[in-house]
PDB file of C-alpha atoms in Angstrom:
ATOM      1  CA  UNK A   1     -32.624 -34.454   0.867  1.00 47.00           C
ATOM      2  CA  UNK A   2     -34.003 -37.860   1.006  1.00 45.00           C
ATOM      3  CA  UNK A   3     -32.177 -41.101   0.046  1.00 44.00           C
ATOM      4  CA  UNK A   4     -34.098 -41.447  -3.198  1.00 45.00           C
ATOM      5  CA  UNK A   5     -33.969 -37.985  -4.159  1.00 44.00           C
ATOM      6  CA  UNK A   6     -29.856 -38.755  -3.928  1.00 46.00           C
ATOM      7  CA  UNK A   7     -30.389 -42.300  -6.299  1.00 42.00           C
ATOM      8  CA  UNK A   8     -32.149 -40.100  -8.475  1.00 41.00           C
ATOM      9  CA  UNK A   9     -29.677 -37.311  -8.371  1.00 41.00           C
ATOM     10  CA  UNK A  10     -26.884 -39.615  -9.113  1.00 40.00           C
ATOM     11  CA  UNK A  11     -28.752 -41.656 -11.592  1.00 39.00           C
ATOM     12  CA  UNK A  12     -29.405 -38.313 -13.831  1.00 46.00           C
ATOM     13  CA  UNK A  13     -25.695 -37.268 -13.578  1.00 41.00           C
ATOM     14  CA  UNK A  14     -24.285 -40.531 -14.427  1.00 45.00           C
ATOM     15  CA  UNK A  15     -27.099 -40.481 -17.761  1.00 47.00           C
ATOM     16  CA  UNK A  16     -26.254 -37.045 -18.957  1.00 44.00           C
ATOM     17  CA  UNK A  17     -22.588 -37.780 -18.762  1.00 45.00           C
ATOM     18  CA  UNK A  18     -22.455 -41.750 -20.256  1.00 46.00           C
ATOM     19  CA  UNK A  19     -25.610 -42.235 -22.273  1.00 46.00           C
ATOM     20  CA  UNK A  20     -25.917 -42.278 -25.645  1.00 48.00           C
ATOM     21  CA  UNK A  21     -29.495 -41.885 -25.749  1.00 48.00           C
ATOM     22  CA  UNK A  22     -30.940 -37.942 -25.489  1.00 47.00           C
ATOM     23  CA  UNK A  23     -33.490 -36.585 -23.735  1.00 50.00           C
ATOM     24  CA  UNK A  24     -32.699 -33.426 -25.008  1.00 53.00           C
ATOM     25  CA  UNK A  25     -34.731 -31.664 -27.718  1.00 59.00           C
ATOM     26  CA  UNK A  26     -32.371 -31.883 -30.257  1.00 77.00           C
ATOM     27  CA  UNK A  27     -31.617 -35.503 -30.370  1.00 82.00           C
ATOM     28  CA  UNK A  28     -27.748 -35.808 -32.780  1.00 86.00           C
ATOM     29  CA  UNK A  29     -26.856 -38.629 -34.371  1.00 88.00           C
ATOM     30  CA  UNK A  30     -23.720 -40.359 -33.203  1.00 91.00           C
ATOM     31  CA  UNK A  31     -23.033 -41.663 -37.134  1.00 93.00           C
ATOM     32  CA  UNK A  32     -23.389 -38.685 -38.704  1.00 93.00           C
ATOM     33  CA  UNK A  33     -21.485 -36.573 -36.314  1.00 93.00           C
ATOM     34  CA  UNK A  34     -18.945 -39.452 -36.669  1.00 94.00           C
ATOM     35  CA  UNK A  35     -18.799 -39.678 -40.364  1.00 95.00           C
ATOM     36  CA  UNK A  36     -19.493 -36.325 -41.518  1.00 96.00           C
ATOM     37  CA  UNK A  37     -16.190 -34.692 -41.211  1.00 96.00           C
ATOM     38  CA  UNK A  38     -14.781 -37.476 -43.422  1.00 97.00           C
ATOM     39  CA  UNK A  39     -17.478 -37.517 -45.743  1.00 96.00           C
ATOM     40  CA  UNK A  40     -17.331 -33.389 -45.988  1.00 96.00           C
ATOM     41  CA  UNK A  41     -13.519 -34.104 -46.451  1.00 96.00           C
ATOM     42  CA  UNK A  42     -13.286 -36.557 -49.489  1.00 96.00           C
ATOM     43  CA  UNK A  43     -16.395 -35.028 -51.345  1.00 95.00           C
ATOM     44  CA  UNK A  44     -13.845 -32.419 -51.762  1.00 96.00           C
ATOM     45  CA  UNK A  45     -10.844 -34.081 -52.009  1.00 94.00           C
ATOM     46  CA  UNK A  46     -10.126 -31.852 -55.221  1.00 94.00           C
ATOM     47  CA  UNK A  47     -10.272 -28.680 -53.118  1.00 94.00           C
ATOM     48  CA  UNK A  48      -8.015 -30.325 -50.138  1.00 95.00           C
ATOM     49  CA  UNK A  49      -5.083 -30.456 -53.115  1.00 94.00           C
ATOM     50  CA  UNK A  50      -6.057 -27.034 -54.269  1.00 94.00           C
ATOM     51  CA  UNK A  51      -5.813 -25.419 -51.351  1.00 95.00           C
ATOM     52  CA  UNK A  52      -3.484 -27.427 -49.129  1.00 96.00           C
ATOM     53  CA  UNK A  53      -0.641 -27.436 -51.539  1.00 96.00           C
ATOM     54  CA  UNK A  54      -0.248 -23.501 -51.313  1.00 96.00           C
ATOM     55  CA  UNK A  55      -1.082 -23.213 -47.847  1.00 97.00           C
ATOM     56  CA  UNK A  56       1.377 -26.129 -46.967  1.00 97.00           C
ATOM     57  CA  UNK A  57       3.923 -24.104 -49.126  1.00 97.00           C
ATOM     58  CA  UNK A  58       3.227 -21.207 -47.131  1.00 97.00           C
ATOM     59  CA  UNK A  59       3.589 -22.702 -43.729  1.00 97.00           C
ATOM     60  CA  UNK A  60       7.213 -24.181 -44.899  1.00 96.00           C
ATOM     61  CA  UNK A  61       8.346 -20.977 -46.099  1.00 96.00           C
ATOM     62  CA  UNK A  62       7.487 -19.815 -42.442  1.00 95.00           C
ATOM     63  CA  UNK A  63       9.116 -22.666 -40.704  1.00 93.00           C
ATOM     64  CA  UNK A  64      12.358 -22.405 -43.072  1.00 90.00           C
ATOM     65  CA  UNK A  65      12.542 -18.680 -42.643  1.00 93.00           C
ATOM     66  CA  UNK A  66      12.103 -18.934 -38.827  1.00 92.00           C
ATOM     67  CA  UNK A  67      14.638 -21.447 -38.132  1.00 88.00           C
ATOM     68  CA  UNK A  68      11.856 -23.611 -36.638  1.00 87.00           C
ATOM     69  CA  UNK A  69      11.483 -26.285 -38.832  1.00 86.00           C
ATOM     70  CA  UNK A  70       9.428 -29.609 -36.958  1.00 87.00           C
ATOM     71  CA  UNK A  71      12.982 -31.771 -37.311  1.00 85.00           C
ATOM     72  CA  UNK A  72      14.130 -29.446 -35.087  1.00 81.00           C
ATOM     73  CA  UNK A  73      13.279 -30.536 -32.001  1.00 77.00           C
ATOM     74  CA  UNK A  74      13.104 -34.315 -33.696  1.00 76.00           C
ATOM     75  CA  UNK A  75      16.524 -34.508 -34.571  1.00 65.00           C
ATOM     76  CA  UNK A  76      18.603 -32.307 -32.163  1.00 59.00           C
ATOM     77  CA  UNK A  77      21.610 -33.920 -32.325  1.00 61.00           C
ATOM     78  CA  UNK A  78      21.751 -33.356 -35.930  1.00 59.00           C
ATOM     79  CA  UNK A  79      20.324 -30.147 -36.668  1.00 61.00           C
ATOM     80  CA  UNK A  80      20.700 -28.093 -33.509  1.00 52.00           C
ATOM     81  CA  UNK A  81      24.102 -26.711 -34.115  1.00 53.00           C
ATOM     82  CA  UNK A  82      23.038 -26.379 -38.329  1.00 62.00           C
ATOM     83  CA  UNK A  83      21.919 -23.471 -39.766  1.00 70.00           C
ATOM     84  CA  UNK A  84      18.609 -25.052 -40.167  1.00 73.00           C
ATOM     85  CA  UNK A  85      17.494 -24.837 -36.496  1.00 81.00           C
ATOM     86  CA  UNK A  86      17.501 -21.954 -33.669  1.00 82.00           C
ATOM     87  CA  UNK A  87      16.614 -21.865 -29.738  1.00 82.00           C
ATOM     88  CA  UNK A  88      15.733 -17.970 -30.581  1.00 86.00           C
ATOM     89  CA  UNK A  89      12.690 -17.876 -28.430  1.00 90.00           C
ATOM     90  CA  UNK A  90      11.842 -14.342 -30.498  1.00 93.00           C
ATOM     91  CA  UNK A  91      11.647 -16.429 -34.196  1.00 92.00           C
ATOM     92  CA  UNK A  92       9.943 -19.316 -32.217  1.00 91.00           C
ATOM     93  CA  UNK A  93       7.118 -17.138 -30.966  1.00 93.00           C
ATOM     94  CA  UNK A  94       7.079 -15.561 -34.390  1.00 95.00           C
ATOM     95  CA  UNK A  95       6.725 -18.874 -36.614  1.00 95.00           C
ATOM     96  CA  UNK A  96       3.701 -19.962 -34.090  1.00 94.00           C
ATOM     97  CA  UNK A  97       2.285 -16.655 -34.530  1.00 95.00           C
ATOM     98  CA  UNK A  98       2.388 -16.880 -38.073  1.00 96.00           C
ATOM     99  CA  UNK A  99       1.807 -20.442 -38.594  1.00 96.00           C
ATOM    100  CA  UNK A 100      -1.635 -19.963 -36.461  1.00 96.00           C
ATOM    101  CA  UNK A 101      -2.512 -16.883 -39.097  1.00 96.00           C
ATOM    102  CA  UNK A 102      -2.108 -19.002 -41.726  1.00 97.00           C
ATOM    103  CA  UNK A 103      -4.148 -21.993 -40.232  1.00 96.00           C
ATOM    104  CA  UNK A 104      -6.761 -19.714 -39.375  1.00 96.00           C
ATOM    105  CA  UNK A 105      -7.047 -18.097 -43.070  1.00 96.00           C
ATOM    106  CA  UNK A 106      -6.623 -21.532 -44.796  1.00 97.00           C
ATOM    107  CA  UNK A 107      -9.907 -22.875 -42.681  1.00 96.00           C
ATOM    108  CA  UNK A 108     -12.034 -19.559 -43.346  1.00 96.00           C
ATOM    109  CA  UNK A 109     -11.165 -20.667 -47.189  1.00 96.00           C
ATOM    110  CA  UNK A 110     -11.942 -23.902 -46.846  1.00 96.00           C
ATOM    111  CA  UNK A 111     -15.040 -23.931 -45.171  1.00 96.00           C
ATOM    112  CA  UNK A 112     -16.480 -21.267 -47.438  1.00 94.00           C
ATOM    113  CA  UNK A 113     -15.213 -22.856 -50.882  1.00 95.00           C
ATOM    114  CA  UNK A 114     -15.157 -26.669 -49.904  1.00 95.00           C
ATOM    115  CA  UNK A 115     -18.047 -26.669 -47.371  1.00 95.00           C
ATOM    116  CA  UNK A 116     -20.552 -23.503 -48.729  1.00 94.00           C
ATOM    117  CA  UNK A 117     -19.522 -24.007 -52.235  1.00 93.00           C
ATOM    118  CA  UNK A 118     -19.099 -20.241 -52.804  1.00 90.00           C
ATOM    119  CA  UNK A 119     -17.598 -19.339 -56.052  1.00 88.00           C
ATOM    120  CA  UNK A 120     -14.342 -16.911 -55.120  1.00 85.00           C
ATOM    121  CA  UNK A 121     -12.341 -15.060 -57.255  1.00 82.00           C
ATOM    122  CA  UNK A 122      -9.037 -14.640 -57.360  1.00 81.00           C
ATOM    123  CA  UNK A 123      -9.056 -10.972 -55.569  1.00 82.00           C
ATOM    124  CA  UNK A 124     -11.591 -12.417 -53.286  1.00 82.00           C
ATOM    125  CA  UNK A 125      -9.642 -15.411 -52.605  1.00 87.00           C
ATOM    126  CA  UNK A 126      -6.674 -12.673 -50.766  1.00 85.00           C
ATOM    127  CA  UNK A 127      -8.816 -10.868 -48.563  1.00 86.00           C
ATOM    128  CA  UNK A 128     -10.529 -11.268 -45.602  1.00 87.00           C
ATOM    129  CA  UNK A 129     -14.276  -9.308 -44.965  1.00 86.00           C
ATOM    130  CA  UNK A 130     -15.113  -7.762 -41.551  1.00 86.00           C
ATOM    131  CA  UNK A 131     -17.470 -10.457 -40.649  1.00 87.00           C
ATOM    132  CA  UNK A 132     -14.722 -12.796 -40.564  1.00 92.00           C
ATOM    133  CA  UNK A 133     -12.903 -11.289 -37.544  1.00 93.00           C
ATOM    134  CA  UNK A 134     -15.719 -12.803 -35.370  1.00 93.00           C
ATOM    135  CA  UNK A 135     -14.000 -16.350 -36.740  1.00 95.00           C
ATOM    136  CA  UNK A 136     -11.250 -15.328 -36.012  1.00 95.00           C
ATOM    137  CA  UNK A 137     -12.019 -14.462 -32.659  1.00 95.00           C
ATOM    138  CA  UNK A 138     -13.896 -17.499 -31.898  1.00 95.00           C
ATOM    139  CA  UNK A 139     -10.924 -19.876 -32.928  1.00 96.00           C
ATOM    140  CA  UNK A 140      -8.179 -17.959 -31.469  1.00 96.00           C
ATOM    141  CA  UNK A 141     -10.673 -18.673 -27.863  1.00 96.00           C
ATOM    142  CA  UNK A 142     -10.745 -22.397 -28.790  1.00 96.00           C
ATOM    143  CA  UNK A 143      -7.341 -22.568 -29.584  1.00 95.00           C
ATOM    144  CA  UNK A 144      -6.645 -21.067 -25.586  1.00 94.00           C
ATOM    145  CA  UNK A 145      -8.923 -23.269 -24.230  1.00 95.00           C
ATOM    146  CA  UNK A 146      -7.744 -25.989 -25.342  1.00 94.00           C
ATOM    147  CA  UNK A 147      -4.038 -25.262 -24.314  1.00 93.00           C
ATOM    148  CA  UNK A 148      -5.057 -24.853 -20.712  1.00 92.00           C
ATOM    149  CA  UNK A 149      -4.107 -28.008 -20.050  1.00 91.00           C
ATOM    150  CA  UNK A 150      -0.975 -27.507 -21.023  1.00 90.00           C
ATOM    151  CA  UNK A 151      -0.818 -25.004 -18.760  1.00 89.00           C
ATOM    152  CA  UNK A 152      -2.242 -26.699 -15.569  1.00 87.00           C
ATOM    153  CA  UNK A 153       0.402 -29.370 -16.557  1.00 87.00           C
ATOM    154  CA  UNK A 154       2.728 -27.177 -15.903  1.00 87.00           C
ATOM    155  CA  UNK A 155       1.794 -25.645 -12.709  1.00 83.00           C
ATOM    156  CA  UNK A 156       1.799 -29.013 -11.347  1.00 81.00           C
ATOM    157  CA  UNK A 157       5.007 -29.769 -12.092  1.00 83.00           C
ATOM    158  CA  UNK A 158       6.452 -26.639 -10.756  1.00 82.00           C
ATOM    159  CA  UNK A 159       4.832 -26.657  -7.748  1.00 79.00           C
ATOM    160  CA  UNK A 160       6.355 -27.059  -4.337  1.00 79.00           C
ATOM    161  CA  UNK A 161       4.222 -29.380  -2.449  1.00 78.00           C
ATOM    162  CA  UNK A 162       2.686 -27.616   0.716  1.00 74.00           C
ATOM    163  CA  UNK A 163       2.754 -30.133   4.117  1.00 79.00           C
ATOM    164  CA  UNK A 164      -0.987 -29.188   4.763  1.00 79.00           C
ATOM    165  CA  UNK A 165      -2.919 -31.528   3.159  1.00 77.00           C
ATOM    166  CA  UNK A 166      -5.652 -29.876   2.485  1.00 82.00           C
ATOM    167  CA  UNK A 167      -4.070 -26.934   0.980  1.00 80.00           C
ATOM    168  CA  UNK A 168      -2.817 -29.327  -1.408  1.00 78.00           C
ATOM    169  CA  UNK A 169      -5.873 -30.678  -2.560  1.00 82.00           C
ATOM    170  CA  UNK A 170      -7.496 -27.623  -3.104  1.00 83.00           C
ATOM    171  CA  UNK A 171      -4.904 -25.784  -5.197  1.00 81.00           C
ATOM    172  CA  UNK A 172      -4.789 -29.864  -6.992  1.00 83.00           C
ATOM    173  CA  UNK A 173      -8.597 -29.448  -7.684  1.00 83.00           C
ATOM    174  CA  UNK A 174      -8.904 -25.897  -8.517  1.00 84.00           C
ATOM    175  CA  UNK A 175      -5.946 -26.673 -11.395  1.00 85.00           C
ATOM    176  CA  UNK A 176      -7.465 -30.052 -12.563  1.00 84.00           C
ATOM    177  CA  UNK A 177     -10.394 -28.330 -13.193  1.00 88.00           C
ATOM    178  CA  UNK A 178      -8.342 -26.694 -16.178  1.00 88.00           C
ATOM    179  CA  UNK A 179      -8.317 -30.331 -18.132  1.00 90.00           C
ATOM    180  CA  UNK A 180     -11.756 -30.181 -18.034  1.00 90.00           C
ATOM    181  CA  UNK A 181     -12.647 -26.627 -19.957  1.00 93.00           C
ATOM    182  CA  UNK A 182     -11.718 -28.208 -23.292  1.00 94.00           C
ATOM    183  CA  UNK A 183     -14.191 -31.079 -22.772  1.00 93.00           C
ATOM    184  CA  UNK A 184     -16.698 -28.812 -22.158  1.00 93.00           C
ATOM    185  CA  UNK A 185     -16.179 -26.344 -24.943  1.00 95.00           C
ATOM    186  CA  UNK A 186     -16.265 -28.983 -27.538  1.00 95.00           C
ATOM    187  CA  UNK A 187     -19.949 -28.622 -26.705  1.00 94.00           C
ATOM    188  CA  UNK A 188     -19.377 -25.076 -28.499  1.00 96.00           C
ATOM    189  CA  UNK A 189     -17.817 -25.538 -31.309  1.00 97.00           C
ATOM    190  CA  UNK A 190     -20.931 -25.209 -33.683  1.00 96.00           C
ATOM    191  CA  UNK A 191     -20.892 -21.407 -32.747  1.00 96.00           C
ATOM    192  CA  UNK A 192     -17.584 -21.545 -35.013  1.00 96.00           C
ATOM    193  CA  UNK A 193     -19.816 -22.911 -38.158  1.00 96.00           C
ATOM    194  CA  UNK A 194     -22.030 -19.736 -37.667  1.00 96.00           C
ATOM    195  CA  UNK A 195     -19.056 -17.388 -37.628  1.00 96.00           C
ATOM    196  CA  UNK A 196     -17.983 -18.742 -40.376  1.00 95.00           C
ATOM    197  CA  UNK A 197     -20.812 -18.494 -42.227  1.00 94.00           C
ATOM    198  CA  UNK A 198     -21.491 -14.679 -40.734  1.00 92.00           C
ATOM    199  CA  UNK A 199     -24.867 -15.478 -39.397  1.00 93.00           C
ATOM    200  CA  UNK A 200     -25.747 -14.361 -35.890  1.00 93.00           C
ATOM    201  CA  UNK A 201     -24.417 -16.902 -32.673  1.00 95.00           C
ATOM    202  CA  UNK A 202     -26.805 -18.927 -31.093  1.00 94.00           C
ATOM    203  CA  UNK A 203     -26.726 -17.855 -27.436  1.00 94.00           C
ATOM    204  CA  UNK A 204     -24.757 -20.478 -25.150  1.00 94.00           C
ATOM    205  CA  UNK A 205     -27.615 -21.050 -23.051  1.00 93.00           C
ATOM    206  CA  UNK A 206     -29.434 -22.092 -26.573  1.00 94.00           C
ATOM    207  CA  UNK A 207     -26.349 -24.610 -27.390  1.00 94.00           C
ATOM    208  CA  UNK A 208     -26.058 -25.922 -23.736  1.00 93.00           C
ATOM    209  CA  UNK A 209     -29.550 -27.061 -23.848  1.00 91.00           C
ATOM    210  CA  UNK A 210     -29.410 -28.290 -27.411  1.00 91.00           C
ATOM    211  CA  UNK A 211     -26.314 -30.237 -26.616  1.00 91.00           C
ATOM    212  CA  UNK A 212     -27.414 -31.809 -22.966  1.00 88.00           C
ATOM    213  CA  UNK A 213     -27.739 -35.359 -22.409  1.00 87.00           C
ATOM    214  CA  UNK A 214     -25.284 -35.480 -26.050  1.00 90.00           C
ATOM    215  CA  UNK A 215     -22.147 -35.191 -24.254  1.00 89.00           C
ATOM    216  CA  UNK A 216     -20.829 -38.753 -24.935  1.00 91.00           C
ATOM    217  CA  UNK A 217     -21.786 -38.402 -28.851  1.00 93.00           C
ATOM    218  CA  UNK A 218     -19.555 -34.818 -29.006  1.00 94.00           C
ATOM    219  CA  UNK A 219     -16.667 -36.555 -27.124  1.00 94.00           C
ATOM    220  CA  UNK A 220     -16.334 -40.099 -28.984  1.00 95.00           C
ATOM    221  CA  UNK A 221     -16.826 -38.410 -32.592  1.00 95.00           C
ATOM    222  CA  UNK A 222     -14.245 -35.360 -31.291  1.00 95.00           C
ATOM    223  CA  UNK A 223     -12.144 -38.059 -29.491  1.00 95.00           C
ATOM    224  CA  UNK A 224     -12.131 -40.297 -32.952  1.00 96.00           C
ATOM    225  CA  UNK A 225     -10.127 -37.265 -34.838  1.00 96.00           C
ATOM    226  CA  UNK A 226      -7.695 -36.840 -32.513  1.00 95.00           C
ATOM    227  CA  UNK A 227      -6.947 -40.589 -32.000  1.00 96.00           C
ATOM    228  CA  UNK A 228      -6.310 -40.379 -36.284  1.00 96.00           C
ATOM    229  CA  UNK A 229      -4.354 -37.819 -35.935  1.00 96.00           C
ATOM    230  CA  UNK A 230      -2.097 -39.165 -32.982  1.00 95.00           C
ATOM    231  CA  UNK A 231      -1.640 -42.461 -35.239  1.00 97.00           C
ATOM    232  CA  UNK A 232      -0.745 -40.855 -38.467  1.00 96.00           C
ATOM    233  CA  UNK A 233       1.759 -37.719 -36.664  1.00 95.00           C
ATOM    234  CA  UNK A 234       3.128 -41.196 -34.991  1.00 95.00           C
ATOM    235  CA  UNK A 235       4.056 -42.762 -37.670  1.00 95.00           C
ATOM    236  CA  UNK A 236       5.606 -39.670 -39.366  1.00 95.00           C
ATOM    237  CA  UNK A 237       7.077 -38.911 -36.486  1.00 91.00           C
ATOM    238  CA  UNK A 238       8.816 -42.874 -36.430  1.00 91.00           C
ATOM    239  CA  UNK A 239       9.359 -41.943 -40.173  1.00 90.00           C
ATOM    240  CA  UNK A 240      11.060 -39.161 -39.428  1.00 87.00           C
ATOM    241  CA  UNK A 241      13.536 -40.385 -36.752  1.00 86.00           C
ATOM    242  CA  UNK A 242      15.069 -43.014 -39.296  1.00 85.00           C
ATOM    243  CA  UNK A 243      16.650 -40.472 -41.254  1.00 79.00           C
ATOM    244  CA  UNK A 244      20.324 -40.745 -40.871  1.00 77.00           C
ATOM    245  CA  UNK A 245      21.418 -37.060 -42.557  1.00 76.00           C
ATOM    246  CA  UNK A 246      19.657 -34.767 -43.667  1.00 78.00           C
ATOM    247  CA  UNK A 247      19.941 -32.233 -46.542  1.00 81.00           C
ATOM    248  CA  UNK A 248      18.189 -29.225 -46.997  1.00 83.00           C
ATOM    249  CA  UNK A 249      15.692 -30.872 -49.285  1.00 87.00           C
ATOM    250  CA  UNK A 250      15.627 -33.224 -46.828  1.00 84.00           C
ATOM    251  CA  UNK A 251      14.077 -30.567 -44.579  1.00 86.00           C
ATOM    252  CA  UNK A 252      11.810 -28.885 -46.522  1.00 90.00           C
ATOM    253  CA  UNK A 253      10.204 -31.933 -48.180  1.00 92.00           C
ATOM    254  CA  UNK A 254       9.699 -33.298 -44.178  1.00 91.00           C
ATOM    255  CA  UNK A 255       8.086 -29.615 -43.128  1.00 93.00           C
ATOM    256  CA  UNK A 256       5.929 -29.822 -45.844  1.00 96.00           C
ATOM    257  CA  UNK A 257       4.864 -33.138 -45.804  1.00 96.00           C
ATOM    258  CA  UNK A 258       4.065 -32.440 -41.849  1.00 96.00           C
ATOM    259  CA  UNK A 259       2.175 -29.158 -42.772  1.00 97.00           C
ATOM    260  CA  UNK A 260       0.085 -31.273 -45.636  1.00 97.00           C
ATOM    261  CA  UNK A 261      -0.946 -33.490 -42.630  1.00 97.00           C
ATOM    262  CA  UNK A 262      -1.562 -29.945 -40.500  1.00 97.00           C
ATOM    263  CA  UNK A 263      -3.461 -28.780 -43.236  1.00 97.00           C
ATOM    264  CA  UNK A 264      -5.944 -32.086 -43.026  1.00 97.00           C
ATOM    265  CA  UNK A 265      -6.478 -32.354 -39.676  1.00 97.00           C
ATOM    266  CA  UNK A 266      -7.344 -28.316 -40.062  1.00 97.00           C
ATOM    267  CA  UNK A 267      -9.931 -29.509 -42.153  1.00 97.00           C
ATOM    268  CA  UNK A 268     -11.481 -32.717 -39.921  1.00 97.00           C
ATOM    269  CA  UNK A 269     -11.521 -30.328 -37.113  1.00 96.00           C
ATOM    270  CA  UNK A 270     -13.775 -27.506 -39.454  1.00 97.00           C
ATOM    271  CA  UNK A 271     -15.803 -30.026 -40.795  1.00 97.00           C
ATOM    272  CA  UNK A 272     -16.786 -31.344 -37.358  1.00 97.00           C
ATOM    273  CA  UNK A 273     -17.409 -27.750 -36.532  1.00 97.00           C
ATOM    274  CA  UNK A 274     -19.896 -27.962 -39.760  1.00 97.00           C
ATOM    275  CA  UNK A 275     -21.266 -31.360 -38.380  1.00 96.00           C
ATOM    276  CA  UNK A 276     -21.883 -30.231 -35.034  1.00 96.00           C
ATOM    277  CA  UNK A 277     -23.862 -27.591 -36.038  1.00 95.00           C
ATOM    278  CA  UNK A 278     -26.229 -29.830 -39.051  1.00 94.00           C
ATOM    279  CA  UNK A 279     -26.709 -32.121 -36.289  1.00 93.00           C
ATOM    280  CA  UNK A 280     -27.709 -29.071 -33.514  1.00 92.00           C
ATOM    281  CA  UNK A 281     -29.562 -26.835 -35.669  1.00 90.00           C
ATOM    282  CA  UNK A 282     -31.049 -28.836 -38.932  1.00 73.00           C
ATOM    283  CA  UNK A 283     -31.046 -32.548 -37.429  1.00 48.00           C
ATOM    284  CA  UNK A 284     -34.012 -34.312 -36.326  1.00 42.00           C
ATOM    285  CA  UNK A 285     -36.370 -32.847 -33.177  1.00 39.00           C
ATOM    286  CA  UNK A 286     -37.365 -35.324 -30.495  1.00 39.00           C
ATOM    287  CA  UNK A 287     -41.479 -35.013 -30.127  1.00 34.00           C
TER     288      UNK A 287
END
């Protein structure tokens, strides 16, 4: 390979992975996928009470009932010998279980009353259809995904570090590579929309190409969610820690403010799902 063949090599790497500017077909918008979840989430601001509030409620009663209640692990020196709190790994497996159940019905709802405006009844409201399990599917994938690094986090830190060098590095690169799959998958996430809506995936090779040279666009508007959400959880979190006793009221009015917040960022991360998939699908085709 010739020296300018390399430039160019390196050139079109460095592009697909830092510009803004697309030479793919499907040219997305940086605003929109920016400001469409939180546009999508206070043009229905009246279905975010509607539905949060119960949902919320329901999460608490899961929290309370499991002995797992977020102040937990916040305030151990208060609450770890209390009836409030247990290190019962079989109720703490059980509330994230259920909590993630609950999460995952609460965003079906939402995305096809707040998002598809679909009138539900009340019967219809408590049920789930068969097309729905392919939601389910997809976001219980995302939601592995994008604990891996959690995972490769942890095999670091357990492992014994080998005097060959290069042993080393490779078992370093072949885990680091795990902090990368949720990057790439955000690239995805407008195959949830579909399932959500029960029409038939895209293929991935149809969504890789739509989403090439759009890589920086996916990450900032994805990345601008999660820095919210790590501001506002701080603060409640800093909110939190100033409480000198705590009641039971105490408790469940904290859990259920945190779920509210859950609940929210549920909703941002749907509704970017939604965006994701305007922009891929219905936005505007470079000629």
């Amino acid at each position: 390979m010739s020296k300018q063949e390399n430039k160019s090599s390196s050139f079109d790497f460095q592009k697909a992975l830092f510009s803004l500017s697309s030479d793919s077909a499907t040219n997305i918008s940086l605003w929109s996928l920016l400001s469409l979840p939180f546009k999508f989430f206070f043009r229905n601001w009246q279905s975010f009470f509607l539905l949060s509030i119960p949902f919320a409620a329901a999460l608490t009663a899961s929290s309370v009932l499991f002995e797992h209640s977020v102040l937990c692990a916040m305030k151990q020196e208060t609450l770890i010998t209390s009836s409030f709190c247990s290190d019962n790994l079989v109720y703490f497996y059980s509330d994230l279980i259920v909590r993630f159940l609950i999460l995952m019905f609460f965003v079906i709802k939402w995305y096809k009353i707040a998002l598809l405006k679909i009138k539900t009844t009340l019967k219809s409201f408590f049920t789930l259809s068969k097309y729905d399990t392919k939601a389910i599917a997809l976001m219980t994938l995302f939601m592995l995904i994008n604990i891996l690094p959690l995972f490769a986090l942890i095999l670091l830190i357990i492992r014994e570090p080998n005097p060959n060098w290069l042993l080393e590095l490779g078992y370093f690169t072949s885990v680091a590579w795990l902090f990368l799959v949720p990057l790439v998958a955000l690239r995805f996430y407008s195959l949830l929309a579909f399932a959500l809506e029960q029409k038939k995936l895209p293929t991935l090779k149809e969504v890789w190409n739509k989403t090439s040279g759009n890589n920086l666009k996916i990450l900032l508007s994805a990345g601008t969610i999660v820095f919210i959400a790590l501001f506002v959880f701080m603060q409640y979190y800093a909110t939190m820690m100033q409480l000198t006793s705590i009641t039971t009221f105490d408790l469940i009015i904290a859990e259920f403010e945190y779920n509210i917040l859950i609940t929210m960022f549920a909703i941002l991360y749907v509704n970017f799902c939604y965006a994701q998939k305007l922009e891929l699908f219905k936005g505007e085709t470079n000629e």
